[in-house]
mmCIF file of C-alpha atoms in Angstrom:
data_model
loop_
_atom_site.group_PDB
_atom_site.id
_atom_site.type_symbol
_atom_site.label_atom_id
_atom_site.label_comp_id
_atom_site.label_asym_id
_atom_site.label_seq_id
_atom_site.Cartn_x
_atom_site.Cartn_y
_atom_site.Cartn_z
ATOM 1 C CA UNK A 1 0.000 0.000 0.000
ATOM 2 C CA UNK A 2 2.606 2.453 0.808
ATOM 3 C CA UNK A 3 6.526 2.006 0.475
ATOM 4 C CA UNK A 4 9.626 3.519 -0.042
ATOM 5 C CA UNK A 5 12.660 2.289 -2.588
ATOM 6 C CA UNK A 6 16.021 3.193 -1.633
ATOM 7 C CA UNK A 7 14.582 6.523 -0.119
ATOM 8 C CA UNK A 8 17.609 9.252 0.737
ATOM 9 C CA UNK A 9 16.867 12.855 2.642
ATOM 10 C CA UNK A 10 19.170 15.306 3.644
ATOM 11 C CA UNK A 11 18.616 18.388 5.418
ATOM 12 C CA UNK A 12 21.098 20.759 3.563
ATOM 13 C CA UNK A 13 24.396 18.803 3.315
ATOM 14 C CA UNK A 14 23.109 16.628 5.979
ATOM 15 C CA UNK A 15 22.209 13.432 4.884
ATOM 16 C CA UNK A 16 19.767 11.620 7.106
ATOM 17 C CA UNK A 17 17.641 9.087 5.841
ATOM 18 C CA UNK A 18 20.413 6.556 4.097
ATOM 19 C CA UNK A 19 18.491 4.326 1.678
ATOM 20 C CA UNK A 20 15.496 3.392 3.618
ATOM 21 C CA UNK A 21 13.507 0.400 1.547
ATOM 22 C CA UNK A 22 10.366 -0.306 3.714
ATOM 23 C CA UNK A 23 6.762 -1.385 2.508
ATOM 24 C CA UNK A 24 3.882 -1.869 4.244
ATOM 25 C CA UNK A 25 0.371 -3.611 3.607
ATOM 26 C CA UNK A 26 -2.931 -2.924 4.183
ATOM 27 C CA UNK A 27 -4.231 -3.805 7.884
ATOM 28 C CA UNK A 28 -0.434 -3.612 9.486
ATOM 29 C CA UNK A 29 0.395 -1.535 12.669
ATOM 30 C CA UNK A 30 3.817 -0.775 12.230
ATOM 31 C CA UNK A 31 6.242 0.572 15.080
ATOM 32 C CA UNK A 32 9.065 2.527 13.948
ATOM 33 C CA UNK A 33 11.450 2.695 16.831
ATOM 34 C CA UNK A 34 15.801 3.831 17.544
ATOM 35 C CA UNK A 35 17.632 6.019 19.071
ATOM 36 C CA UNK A 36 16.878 10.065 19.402
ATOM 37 C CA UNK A 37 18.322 11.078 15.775
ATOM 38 C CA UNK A 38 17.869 8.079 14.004
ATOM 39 C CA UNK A 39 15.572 9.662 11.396
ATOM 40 C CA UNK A 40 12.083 8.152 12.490
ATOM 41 C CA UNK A 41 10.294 11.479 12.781
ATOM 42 C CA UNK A 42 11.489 12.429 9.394
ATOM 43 C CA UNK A 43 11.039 8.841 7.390
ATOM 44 C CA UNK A 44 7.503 9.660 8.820
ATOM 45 C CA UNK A 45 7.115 13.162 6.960
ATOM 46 C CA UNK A 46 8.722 11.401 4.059
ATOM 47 C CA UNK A 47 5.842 9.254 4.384
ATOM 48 C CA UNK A 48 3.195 12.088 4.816
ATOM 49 C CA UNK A 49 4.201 13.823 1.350
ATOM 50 C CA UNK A 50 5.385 16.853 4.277
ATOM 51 C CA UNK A 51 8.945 16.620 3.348
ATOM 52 C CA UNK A 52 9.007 16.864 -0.593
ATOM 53 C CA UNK A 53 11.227 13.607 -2.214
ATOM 54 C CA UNK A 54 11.511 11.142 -4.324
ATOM 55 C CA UNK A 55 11.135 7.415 -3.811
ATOM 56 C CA UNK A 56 7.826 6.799 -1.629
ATOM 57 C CA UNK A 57 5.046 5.302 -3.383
ATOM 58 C CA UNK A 58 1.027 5.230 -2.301
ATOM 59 C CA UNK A 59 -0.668 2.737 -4.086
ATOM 60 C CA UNK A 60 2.304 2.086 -6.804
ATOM 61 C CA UNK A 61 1.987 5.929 -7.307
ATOM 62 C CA UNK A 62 4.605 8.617 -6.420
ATOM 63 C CA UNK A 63 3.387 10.697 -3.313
ATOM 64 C CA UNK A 64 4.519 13.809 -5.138
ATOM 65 C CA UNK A 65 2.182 13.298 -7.897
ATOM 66 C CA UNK A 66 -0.652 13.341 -5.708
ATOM 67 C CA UNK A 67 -2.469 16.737 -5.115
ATOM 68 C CA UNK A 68 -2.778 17.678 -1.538
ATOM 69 C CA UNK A 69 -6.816 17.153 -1.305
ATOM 70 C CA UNK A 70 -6.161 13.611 -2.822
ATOM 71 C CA UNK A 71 -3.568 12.242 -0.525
ATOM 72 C CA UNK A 72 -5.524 13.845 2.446
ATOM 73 C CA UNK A 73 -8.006 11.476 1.689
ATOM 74 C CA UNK A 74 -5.911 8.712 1.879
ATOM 75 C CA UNK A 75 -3.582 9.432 4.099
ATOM 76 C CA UNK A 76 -3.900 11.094 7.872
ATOM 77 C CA UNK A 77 -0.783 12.213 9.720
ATOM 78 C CA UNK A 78 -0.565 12.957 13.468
ATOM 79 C CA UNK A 79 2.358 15.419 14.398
ATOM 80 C CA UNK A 80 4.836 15.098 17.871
ATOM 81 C CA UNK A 81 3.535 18.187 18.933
ATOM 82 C CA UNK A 82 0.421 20.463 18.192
ATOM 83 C CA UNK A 83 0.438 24.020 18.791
ATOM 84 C CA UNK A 84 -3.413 25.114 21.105
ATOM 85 C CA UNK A 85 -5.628 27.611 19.376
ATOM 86 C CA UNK A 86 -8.657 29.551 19.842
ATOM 87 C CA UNK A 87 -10.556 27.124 18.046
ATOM 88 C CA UNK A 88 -12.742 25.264 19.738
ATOM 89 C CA UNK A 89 -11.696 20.953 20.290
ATOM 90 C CA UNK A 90 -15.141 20.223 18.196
ATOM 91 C CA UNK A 91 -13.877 23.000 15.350
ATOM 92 C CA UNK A 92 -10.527 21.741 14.994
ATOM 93 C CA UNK A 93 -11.720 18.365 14.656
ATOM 94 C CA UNK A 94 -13.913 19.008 11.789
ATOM 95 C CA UNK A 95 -10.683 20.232 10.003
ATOM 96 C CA UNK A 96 -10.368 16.889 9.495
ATOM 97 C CA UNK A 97 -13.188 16.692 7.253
ATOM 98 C CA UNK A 98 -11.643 19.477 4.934
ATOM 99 C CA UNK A 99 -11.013 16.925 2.049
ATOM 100 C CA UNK A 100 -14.473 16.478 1.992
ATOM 101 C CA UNK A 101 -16.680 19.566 2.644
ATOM 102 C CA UNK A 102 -18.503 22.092 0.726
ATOM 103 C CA UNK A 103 -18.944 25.441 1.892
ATOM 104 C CA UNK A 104 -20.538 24.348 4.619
ATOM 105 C CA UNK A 105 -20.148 20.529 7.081
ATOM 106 C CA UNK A 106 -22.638 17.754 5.922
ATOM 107 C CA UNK A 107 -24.819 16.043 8.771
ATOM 108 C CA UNK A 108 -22.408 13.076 7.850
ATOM 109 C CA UNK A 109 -19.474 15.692 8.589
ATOM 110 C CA UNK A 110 -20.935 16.516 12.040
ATOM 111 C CA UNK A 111 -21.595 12.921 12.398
ATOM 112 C CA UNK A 112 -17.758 11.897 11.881
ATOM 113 C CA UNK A 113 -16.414 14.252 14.203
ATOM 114 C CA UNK A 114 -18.527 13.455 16.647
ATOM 115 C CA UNK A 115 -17.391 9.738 16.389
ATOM 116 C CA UNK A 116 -13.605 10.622 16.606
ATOM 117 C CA UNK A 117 -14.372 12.643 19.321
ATOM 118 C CA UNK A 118 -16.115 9.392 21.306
ATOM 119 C CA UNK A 119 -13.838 7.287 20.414
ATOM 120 C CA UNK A 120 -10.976 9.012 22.084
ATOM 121 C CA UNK A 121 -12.777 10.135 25.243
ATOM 122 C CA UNK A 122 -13.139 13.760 24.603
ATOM 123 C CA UNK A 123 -16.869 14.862 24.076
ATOM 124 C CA UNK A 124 -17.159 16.889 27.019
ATOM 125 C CA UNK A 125 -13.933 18.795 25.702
ATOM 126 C CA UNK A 126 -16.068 19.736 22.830
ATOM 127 C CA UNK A 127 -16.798 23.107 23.323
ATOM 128 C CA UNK A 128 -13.445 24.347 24.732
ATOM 129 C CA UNK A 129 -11.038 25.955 22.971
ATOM 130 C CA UNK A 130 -7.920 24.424 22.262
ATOM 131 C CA UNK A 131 -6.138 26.361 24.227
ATOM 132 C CA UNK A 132 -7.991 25.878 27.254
ATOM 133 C CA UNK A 133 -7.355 22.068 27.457
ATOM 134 C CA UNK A 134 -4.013 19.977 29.065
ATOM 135 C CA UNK A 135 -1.176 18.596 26.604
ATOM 136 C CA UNK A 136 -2.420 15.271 27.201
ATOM 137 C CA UNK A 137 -5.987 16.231 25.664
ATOM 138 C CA UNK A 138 -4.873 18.527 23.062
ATOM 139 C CA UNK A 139 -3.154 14.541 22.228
ATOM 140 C CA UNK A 140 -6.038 13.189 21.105
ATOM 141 C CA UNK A 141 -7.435 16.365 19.725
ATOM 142 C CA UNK A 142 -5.260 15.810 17.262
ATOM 143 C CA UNK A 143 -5.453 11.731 17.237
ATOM 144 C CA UNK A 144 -9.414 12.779 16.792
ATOM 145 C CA UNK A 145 -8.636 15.042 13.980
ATOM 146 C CA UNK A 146 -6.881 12.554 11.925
ATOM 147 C CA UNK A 147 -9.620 9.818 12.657
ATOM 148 C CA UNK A 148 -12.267 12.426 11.050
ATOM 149 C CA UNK A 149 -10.175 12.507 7.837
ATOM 150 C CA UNK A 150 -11.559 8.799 7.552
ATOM 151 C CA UNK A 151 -7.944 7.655 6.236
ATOM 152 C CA UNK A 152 -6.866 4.580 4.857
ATOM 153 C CA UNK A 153 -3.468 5.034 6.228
ATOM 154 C CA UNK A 154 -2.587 6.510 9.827
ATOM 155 C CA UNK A 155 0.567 7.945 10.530
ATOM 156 C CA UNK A 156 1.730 8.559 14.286
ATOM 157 C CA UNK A 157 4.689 10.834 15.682
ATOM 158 C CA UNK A 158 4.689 9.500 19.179
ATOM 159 C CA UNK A 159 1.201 9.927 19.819
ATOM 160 C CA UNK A 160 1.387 8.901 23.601
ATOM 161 C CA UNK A 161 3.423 11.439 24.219
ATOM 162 C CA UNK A 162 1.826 13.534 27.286
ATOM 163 C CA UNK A 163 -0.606 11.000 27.681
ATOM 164 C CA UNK A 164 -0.800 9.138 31.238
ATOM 165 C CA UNK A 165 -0.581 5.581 31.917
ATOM 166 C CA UNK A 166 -4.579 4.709 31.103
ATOM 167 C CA UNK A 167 -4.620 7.265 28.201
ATOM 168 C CA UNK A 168 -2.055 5.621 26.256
ATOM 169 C CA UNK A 169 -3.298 2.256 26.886
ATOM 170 C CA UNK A 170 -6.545 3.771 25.096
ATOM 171 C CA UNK A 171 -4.425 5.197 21.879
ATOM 172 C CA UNK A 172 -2.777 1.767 21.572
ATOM 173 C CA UNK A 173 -5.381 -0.333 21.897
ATOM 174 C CA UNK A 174 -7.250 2.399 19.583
ATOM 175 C CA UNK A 175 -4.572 2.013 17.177
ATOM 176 C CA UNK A 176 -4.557 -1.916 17.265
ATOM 177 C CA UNK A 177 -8.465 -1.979 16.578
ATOM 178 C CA UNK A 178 -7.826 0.236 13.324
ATOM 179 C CA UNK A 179 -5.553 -2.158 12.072
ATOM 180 C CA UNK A 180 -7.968 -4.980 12.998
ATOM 181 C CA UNK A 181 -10.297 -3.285 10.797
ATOM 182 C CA UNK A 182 -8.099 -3.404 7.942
ATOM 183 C CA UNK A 183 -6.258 0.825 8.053
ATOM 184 C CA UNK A 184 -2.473 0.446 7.968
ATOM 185 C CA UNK A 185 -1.160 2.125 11.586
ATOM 186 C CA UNK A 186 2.872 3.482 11.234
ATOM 187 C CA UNK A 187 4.016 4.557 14.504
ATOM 188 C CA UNK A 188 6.660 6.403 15.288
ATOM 189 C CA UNK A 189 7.479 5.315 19.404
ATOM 190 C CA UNK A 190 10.009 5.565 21.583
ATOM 191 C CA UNK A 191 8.293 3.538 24.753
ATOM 192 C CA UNK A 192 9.746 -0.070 23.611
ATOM 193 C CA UNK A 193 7.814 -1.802 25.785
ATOM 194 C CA UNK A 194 4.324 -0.150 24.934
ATOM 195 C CA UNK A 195 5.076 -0.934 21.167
ATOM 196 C CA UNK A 196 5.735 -4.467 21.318
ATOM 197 C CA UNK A 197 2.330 -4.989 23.358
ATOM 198 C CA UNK A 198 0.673 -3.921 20.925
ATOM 199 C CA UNK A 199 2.420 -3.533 17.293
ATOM 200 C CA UNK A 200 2.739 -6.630 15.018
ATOM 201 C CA UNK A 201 5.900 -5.647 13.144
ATOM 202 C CA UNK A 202 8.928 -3.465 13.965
ATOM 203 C CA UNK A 203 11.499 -1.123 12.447
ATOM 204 C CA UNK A 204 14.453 -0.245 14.245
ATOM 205 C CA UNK A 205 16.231 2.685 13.054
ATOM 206 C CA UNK A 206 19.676 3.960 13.623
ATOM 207 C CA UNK A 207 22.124 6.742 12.101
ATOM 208 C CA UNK A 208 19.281 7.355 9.528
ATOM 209 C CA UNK A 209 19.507 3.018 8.049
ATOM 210 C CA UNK A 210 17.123 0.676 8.727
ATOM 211 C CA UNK A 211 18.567 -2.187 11.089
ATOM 212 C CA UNK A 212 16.044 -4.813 11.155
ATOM 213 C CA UNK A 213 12.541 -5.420 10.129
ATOM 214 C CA UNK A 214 9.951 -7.774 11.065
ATOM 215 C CA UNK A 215 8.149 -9.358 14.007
ATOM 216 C CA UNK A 216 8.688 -10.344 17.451
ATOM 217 C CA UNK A 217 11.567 -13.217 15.630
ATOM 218 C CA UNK A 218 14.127 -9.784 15.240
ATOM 219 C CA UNK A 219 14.140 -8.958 19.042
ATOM 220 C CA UNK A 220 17.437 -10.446 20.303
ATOM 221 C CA UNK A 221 19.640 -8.788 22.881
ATOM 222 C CA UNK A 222 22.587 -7.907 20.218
ATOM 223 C CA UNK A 223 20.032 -5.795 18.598
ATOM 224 C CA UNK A 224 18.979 -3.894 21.721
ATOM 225 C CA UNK A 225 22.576 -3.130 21.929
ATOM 226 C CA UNK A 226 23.653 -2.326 18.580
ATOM 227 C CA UNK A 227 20.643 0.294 18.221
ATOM 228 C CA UNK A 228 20.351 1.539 21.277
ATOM 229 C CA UNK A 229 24.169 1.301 22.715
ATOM 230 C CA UNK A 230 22.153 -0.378 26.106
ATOM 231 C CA UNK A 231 22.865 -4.230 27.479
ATOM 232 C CA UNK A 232 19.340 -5.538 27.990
ATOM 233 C CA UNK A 233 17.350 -8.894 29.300
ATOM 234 C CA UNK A 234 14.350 -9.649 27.252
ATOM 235 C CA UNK A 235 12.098 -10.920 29.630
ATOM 236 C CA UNK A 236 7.661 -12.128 29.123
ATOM 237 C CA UNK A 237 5.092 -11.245 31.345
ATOM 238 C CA UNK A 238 1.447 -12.709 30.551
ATOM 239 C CA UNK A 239 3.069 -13.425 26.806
ATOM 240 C CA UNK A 240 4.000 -10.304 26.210
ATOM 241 C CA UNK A 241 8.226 -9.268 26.261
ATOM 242 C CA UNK A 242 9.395 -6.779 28.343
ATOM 243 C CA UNK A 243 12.812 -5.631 27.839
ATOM 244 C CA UNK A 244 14.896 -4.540 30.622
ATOM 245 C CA UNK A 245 17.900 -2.130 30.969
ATOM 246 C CA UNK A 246 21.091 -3.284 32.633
#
């Protein structure tokens, strides 16, 4: 569904995506994870048509040739950090439905973001502004946003960042559901632990290259130290490995 062949980015003279061949499927939930500086954030905007370059295909079709109402439809990206507004948390929802509206939001518009807004716990933020709400909700403002663009494809910049303990249990377990209903989820994480409850595949990143790629098979100690530069003890609880720093 969406992929990238041999995809380079520099910033300047600084090169710092080195070659990065990934592709991913409909219905996968994907965690990108490394080191601060490996180049997740940006192999994500890569992904998003936000950083303008060649080599990542939608649908066997160069992002770049896609106009920015088309991809929108296709394609929803959720940013590290969102700045508040005076917009309401109900108004900057329906943004989401931009791709879509007329002059003036359908009852099917009003509809959607009322949905997104449900499904991440946030009705009663509804008619606050933006910049009257906690970092944590202003979160899944923007998680709610992206949901009301209806997307086939879901792309996350640490999305539990801010978020306490039960909140990002919600995002995850949010996230899992989407891909159980056939979107593709690509998540860029840093909480290892909290991705490999609940992704199915895994990208570890380092010095902009991809290091390995695949399930819970990849997960081996050497890795752990060759990405992360940390000796660790992969442990299970319930099923579910845990690693643990040295």
């Amino acid at each position: 569904m969406i992929e990238t062949r041999n995809l380079r980015f520099s910033y300047g003279e600084r090169e710092v995506l080195r070659g990065i061949s990934l592709e991913v499927g409909e219905g996968e939930f994907v965690a990108i994870l490394g080191p601060n500086g490996a180049g997740k954030s940006t192999l994500l905007k890569c992904l998003a048509g936000i950083l303008r370059c060649e080599g990542v295909f939608l649908k066997d079709r160069s992002v770049r040739d896609y106009s920015p109402k088309e991809l929108s439809r296709v394609l929803a990206y959720v940013p590290q950090r969102v700045e508040p507004g005076f917009l309401t948390v109900f108004d900057t929802v329906l943004l989401g439905r931009r791709p879509y509206m007329g002059l003036t939001p359908s009852e099917k518009d009003l509809e959607v973001v009322e949905e997104a807004l449900k499904r991440l716990g946030i009705e009663e933020l509804a008619l606050k502004r933006t910049n009257e709400i906690s970092g944590g909700e202003l979160q899944k403002v923007s998680i709610a946003r992206a949901l009301a663009q209806e997307p086939e494809i879901l792309l996350m910049d640490e999305p539990t960042n801010n978020l306490d303990l039960k909140s990002q249990l919600e995002v995850m377990r949010l996230a899992r559901e989407l891909a159980k209903g056939g979107k593709t989820v690509i998540m860029v994480m840093h909480d290892v632990n909290l991705a490999l409850r609940f992704a199915r595949r895994f990208v570890f990143m380092k010095d902009g290259r991809k290091i390995a790629d695949g399930g819970l098979e990849v997960l081996s100690e050497k890795l752990f130290e060759e990405v992360y530069g940390v000796r660790v003890e992969i442990g299970e609880i319930r099923g579910v490995p845990v690693i643990v720093p040295l």
